[in-house]
mmCIF file of C-alpha atoms and ligand atoms in Angstrom:
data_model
loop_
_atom_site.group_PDB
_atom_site.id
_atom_site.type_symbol
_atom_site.label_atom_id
_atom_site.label_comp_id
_atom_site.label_asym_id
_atom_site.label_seq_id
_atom_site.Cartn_x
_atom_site.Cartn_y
_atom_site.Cartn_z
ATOM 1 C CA UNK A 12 63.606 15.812 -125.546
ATOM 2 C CA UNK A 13 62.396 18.646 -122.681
ATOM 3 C CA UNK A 14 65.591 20.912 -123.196
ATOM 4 C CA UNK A 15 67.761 20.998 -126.263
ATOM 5 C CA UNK A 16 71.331 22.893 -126.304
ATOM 6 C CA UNK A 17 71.058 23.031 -130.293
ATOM 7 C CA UNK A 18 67.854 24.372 -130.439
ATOM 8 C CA UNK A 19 67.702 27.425 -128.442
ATOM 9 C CA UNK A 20 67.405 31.236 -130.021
ATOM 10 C CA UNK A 21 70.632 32.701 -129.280
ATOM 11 C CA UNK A 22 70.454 36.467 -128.370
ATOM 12 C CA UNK A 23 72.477 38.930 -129.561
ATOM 13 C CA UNK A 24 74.919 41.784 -127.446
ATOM 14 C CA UNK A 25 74.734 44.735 -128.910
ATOM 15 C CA UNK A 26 78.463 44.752 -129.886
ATOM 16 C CA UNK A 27 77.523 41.635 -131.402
ATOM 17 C CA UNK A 28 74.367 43.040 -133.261
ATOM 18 C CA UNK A 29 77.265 45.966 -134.831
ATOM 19 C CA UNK A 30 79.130 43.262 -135.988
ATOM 20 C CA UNK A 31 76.127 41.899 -137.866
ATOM 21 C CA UNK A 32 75.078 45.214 -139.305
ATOM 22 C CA UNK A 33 78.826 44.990 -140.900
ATOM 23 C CA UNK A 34 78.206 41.857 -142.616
ATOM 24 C CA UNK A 35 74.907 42.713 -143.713
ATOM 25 C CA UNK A 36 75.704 46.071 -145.074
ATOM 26 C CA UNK A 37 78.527 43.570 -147.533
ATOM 27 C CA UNK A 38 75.780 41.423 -148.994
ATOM 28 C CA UNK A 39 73.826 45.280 -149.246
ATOM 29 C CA UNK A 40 75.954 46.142 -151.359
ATOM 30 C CA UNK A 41 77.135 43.351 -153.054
ATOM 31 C CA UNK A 42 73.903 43.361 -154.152
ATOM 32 C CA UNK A 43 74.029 47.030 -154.787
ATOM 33 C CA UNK A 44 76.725 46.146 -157.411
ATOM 34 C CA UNK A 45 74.976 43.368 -158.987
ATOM 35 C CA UNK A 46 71.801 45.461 -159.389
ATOM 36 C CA UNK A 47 73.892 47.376 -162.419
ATOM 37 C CA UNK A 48 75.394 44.430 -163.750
ATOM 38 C CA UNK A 49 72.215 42.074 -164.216
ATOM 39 C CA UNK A 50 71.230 42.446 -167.803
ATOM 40 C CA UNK A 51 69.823 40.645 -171.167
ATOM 41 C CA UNK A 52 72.708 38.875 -171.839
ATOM 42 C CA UNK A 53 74.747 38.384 -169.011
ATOM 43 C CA UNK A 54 75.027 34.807 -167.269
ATOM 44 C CA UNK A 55 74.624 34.259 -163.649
ATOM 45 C CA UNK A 56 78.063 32.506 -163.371
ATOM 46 C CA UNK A 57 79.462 36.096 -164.395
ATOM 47 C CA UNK A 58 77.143 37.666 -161.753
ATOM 48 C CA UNK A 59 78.860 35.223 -159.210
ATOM 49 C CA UNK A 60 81.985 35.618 -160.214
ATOM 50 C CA UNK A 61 81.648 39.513 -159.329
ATOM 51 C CA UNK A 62 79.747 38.628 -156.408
ATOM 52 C CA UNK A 63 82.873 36.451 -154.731
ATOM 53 C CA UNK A 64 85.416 39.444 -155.585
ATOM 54 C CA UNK A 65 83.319 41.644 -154.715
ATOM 55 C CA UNK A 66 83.044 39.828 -150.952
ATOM 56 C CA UNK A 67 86.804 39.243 -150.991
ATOM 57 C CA UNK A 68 87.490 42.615 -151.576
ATOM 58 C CA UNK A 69 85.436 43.864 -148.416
ATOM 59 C CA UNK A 70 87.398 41.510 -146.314
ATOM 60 C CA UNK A 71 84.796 39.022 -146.189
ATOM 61 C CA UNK A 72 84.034 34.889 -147.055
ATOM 62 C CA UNK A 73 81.346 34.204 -149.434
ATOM 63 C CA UNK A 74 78.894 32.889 -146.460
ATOM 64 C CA UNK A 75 76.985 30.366 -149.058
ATOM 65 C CA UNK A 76 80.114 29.009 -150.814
ATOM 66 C CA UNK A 77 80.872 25.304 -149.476
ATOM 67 C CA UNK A 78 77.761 25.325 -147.126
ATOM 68 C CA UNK A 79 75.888 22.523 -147.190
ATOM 69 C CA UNK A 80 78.252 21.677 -149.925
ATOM 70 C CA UNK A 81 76.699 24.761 -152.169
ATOM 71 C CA UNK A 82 79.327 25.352 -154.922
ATOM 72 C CA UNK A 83 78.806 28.868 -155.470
ATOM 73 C CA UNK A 84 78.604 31.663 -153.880
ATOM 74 C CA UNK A 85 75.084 33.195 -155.261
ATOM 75 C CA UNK A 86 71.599 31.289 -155.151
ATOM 76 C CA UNK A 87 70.703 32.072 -158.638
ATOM 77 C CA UNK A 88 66.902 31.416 -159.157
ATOM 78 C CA UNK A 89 65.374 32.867 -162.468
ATOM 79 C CA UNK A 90 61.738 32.606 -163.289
ATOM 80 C CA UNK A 91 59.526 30.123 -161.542
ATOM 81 C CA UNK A 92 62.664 28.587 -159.603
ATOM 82 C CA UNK A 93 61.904 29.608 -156.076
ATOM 83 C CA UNK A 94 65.563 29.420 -154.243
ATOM 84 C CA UNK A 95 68.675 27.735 -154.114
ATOM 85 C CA UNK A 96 69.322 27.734 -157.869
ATOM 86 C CA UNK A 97 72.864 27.304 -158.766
ATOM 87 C CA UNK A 98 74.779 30.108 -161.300
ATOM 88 C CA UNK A 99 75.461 28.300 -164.829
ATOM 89 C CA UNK A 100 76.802 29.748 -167.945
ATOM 90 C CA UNK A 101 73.260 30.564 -169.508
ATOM 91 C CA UNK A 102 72.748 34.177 -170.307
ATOM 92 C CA UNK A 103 69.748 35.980 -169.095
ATOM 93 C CA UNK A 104 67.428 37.132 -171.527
ATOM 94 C CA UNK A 105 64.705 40.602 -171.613
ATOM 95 C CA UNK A 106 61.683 39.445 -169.522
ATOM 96 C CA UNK A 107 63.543 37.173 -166.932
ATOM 97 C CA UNK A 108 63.145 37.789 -163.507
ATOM 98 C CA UNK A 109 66.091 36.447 -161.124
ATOM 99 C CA UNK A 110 65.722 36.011 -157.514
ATOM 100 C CA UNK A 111 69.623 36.767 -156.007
ATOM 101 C CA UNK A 112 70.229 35.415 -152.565
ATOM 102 C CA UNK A 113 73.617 36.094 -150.933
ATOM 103 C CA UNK A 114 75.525 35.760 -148.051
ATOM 104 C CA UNK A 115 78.425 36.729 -146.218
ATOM 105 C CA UNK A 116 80.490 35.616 -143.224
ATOM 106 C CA UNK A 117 82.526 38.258 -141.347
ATOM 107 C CA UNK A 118 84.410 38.568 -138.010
ATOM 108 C CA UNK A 119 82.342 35.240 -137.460
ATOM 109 C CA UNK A 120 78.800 36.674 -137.880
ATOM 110 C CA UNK A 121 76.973 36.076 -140.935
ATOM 111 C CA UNK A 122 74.897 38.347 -143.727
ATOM 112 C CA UNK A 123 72.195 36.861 -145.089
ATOM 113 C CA UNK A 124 69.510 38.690 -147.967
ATOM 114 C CA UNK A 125 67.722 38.533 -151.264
ATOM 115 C CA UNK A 126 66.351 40.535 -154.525
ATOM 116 C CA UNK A 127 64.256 39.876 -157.206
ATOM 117 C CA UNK A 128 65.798 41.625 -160.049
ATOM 118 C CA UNK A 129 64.235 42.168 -163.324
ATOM 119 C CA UNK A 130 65.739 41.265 -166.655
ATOM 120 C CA UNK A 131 65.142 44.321 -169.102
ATOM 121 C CA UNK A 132 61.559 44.931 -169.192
ATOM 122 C CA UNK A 133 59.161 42.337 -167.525
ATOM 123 C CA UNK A 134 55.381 41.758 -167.736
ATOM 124 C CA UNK A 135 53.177 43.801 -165.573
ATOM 125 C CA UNK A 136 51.532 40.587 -163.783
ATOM 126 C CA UNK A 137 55.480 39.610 -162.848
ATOM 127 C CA UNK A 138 56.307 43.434 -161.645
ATOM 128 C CA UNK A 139 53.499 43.278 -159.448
ATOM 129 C CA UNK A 140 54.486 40.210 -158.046
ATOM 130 C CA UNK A 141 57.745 41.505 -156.842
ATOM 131 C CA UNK A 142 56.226 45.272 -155.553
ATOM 132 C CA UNK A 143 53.857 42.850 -153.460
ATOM 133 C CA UNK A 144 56.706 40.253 -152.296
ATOM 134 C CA UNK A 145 58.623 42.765 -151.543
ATOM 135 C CA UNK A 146 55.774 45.021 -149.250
ATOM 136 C CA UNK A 147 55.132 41.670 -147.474
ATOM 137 C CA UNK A 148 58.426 41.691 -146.134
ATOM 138 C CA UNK A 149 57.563 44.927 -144.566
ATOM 139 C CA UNK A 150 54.570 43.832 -143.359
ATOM 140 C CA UNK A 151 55.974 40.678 -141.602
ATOM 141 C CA UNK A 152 59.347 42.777 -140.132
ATOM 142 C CA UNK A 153 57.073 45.257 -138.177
ATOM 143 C CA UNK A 154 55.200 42.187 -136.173
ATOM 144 C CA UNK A 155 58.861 41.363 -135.508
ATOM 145 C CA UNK A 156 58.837 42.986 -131.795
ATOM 146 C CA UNK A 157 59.358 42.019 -128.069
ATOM 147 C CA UNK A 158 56.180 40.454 -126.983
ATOM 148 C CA UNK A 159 55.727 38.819 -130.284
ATOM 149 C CA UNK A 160 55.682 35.280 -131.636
ATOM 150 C CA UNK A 161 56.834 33.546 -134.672
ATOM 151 C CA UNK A 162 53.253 33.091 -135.875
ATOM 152 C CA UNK A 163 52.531 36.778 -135.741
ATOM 153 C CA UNK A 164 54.814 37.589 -138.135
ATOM 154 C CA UNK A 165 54.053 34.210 -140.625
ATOM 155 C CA UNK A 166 50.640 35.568 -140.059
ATOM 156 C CA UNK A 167 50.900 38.883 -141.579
ATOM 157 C CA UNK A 168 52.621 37.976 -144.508
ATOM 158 C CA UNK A 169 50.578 35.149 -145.229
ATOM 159 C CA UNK A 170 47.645 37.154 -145.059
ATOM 160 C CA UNK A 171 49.193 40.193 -147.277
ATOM 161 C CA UNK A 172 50.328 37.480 -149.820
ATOM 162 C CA UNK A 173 47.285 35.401 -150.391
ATOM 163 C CA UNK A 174 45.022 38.804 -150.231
ATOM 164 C CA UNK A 175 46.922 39.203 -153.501
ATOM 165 C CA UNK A 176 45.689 35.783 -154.504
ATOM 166 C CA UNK A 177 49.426 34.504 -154.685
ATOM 167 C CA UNK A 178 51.127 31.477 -153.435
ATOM 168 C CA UNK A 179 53.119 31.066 -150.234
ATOM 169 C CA UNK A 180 55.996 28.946 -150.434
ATOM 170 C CA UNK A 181 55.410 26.283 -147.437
ATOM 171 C CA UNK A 182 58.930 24.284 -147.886
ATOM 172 C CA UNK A 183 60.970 26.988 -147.025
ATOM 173 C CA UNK A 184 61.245 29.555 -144.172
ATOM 174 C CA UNK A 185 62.903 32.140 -142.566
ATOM 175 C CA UNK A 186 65.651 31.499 -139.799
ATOM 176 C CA UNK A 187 67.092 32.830 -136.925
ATOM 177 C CA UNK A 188 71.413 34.137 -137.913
ATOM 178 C CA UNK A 189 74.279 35.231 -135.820
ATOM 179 C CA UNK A 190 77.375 32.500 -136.049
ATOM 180 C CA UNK A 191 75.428 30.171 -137.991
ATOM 181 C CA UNK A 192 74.047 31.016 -141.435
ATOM 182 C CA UNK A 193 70.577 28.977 -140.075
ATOM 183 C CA UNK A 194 69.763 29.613 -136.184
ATOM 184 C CA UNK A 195 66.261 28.990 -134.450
ATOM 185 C CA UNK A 196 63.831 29.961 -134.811
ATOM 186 C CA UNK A 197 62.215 29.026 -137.913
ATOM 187 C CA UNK A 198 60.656 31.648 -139.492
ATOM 188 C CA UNK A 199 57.233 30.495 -141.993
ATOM 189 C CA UNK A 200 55.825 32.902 -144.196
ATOM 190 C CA UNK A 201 52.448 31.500 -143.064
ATOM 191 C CA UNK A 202 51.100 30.819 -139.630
ATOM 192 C CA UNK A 203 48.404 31.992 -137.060
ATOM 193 C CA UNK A 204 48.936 34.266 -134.692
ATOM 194 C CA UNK A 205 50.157 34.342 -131.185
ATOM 195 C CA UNK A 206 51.619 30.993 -132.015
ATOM 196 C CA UNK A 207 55.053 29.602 -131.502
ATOM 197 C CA UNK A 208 58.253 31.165 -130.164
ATOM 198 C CA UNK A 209 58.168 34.664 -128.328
ATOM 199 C CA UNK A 210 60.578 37.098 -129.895
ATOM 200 C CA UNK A 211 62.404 38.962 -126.927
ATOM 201 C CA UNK A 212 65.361 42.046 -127.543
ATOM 202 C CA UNK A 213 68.427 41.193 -128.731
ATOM 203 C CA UNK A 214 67.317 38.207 -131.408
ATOM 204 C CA UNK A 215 67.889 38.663 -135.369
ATOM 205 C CA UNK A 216 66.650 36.499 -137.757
ATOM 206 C CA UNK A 217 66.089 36.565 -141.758
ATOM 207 C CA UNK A 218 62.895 37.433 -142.986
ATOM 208 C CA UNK A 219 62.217 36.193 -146.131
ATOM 209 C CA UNK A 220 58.718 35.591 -148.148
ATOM 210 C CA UNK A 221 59.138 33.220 -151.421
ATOM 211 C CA UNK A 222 56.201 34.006 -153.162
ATOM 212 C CA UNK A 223 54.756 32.415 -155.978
ATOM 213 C CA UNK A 224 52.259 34.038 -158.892
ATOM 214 C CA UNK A 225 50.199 30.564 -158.940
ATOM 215 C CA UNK A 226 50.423 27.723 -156.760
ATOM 216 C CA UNK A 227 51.906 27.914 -153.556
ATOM 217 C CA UNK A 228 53.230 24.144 -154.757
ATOM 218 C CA UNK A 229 57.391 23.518 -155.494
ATOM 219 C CA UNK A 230 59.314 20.661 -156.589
ATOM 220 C CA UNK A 231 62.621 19.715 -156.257
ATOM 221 C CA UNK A 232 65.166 18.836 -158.574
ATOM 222 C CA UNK A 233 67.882 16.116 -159.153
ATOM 223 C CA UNK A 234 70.399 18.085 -158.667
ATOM 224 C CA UNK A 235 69.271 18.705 -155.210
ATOM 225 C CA UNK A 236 69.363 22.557 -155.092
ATOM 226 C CA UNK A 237 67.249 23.723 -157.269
ATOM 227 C CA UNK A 238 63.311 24.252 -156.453
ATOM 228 C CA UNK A 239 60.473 25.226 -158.997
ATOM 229 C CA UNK A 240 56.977 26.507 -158.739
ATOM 230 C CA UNK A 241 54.876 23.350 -159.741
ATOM 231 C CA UNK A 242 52.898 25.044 -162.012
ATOM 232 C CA UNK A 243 55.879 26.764 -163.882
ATOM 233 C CA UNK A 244 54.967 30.365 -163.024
ATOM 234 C CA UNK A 245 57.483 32.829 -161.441
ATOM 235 C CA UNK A 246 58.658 32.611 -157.710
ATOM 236 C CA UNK A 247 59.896 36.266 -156.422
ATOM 237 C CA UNK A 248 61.833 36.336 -152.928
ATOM 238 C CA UNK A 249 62.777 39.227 -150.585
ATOM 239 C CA UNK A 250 64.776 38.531 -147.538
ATOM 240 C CA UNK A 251 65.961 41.453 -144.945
ATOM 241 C CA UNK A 252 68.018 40.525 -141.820
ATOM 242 C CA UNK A 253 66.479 42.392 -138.993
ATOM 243 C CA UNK A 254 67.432 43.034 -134.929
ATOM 244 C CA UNK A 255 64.832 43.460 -132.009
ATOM 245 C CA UNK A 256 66.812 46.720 -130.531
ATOM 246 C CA UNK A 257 64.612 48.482 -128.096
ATOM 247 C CA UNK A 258 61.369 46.014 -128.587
ATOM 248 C CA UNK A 259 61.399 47.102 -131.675
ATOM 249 C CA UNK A 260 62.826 45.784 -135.061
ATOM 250 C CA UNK A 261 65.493 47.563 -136.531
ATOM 251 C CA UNK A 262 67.250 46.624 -140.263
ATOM 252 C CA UNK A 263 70.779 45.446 -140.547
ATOM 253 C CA UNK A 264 70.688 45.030 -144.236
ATOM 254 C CA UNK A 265 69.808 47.985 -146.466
ATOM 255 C CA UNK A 266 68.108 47.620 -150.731
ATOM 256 C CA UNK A 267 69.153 51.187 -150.491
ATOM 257 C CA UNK A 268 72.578 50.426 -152.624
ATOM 258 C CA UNK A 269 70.019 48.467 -154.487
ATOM 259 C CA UNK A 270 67.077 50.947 -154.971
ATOM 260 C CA UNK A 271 70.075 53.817 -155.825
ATOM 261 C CA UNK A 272 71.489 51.512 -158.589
ATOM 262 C CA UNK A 273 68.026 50.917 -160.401
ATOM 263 C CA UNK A 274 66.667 54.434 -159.555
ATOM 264 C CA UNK A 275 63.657 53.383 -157.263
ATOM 265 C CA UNK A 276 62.658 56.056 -154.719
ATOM 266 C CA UNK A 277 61.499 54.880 -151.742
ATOM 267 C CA UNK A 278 61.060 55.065 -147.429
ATOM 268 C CA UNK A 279 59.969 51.458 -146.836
ATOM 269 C CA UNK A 280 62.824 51.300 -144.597
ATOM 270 C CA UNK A 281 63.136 54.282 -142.993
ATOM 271 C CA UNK A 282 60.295 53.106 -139.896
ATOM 272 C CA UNK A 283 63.026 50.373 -139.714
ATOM 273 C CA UNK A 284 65.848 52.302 -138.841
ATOM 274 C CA UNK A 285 68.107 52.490 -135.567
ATOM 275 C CA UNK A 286 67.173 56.528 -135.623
ATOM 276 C CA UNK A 287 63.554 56.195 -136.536
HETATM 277 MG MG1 MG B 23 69.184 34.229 -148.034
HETATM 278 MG MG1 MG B 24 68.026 33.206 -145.396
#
C-alpha cells in the first residue's frame, strides 16, 4: 500500500507536547513513589495496587490497565523477564532486580516509562547492567534530533550496549506516543544508521533499551505476556518519553522523583531539558 492513514508519525503542537509533559511527569512520579516502596518482601501486586491509587489520585487512568487486554496496571518483570510481566502475589526477595514499566492516560495523551529497580543489595555484574542500560538510553535520546532517522538512534544504543558485551532485545522496540499508547514509528534498539524514518520537530516517541546480561535471545510464555531472557540471565529496561522541541530532544518524563527517593546524584538529564 503507497500511502497509509494508520501509519503515519503524528506530530505534536506544542500545547499538545504540555499536555504530554503532564502525563509523563504522573508515571515520574508514580514511579518516584514506588522507588521507596520496592523492598525484600513486598509483592508486586502491592506495588500495583499503590501504583493505580496513586494514578487515580493525580486525576489520571492507569494507561496499561485493559490495553491489549493487560489486567494490571504495572508491567512487573523481575530478573531475566524482559517486559510485560504481570504483578502476582509473590514477594520480592534481597538480590532481585525488577524492571517497572508504567503508564498513564491523561486529558487524552498518554505517559509512557520504565525503571529497573533493585531488590536490597544486588550483584555487581547485575548493577552494572542497569548503570549501562540506563546510559544507553542517553546515548540513543541525543541522536533523537531534526535531521535524524530511526536507525541513528537504534544505532547508538546498539553499539553502546553490545560494546558492553550485552544483549539487545530484538522483539521489542520503542514507539512513537501521543493519543495512542503505541504510535509510529517503531523505535529498535539496534539498527544502522541514516536508515529509516526522518525525525522532524514536534514528534515524541518512547525510548526504551531492554537489555539483556547474556543472550540477546527471549521467549515467550503461555500466558502470553510474559517474556524471558533465553538463557535465564537478567533483562534491565529504561524507557524515557522524549519531544523534538527546537531540533533538539527535550525530556517529558523525569527519574528525578526516582533518583531523589533512592539517593542517586546525578545530571544525565539536565542536556535534556527545555532550559538547557
Ligand atoms: Mg513502557
Ligand atoms: Mg513504551
Amino acid at each position: 500500500m503507497p500511502f497509509n492513514f494508520f501509519n503515519m508519525i503524528k506530530i505534536k503542537t506544542r500545547e499538545e507536547i504540555e499536555i504530554m509533559r503532564e502525563s509523563a511527569l504522573i508515571v515520574s512520579k508514580t514511579l518516584g513513589m514506588l522507588a521507596k516502596e520496592v523492598k525484600p518482601g513486598v509483592s508486586t501486586l502491592y506495588l500495583d495496587k499503590l501504583a493505580e491509587d496513586f494514578i487515580r489520585a493525580e486525576g489520571a487512568i492507569p494507561g496499561f490497565l485493559g490495553l491489549y487486554d493487560f489486567p494490571n496496571t504495572l508491567c512487573m518483570s523481575p530478573n531475566s523477564q524482559v517486559v510485560h510481566g504481570i504483578p502476582n502475589k509473590k514477594p520480592l526477595i534481597e538480590g532481585d532486580i525488577i524492571s517497572i514499566d508504567c503508564g498513564a492516560l491523561k486529558n487524552g495523551f498518554y505517559g509512557d516509562h520504565a525503571y529497573t529497580f533493585a531488590v536490597g543489595e544486588i550483584a555487581d555484574e547485575t548493577k552494572k547492567l542497569l548503570e549501562v542500560t540506563r546510559e544507553s538510553l542517553y546515548v540513543g535520546i541525543r541522536e533523537f534530533k531534526a535531521g535524524n532517522r530511526v536507525g541513528d538512534v537504534g544505532y547508538a544504543i546498539q553499539k553502546f550496549t553490545e560494546d558492553h558485551g550485552y544483549g539487545v532485545v530484538r522483539e521489542l522496540v520503542g514507539h512513537g506516543l501521543g493519543r495512542e499508547m503505541h504510535e509510529d514509528p517503531e523505535m529498535p534498539n539496534y539498527g544502522k544508521r541514516g536508515r529509516g524514518k526522518k525525525f522532524t520537530e514536534g514528534m515524541v516517541v518512547a525510548i526504551e533499551p531492554m537489555t539483556n546480561l547474556g543472550t540477546h535471545k527471549i521467549r515467550q510464555h503461555a500466558d502470553g505476556w510474559t517474556i524471558t531472557t533465553l538463557d535465564n540471565k537478567p533483562s534491565a529496561h529504561f524507557e524515557h518519553d522524549v519531544a523534538i522541541v527546537n531540533g533538539k530532544p527535550e525530556l517529558l518524563s523525569t527519574f528525578k522523583y526516582v533518583h531523589e527517593a533512592l539517593g542517586i546524584e546525578t545530571n544525565e538529564e539536565d542536556e535534556f531539558r527545555a532550559d538547557s
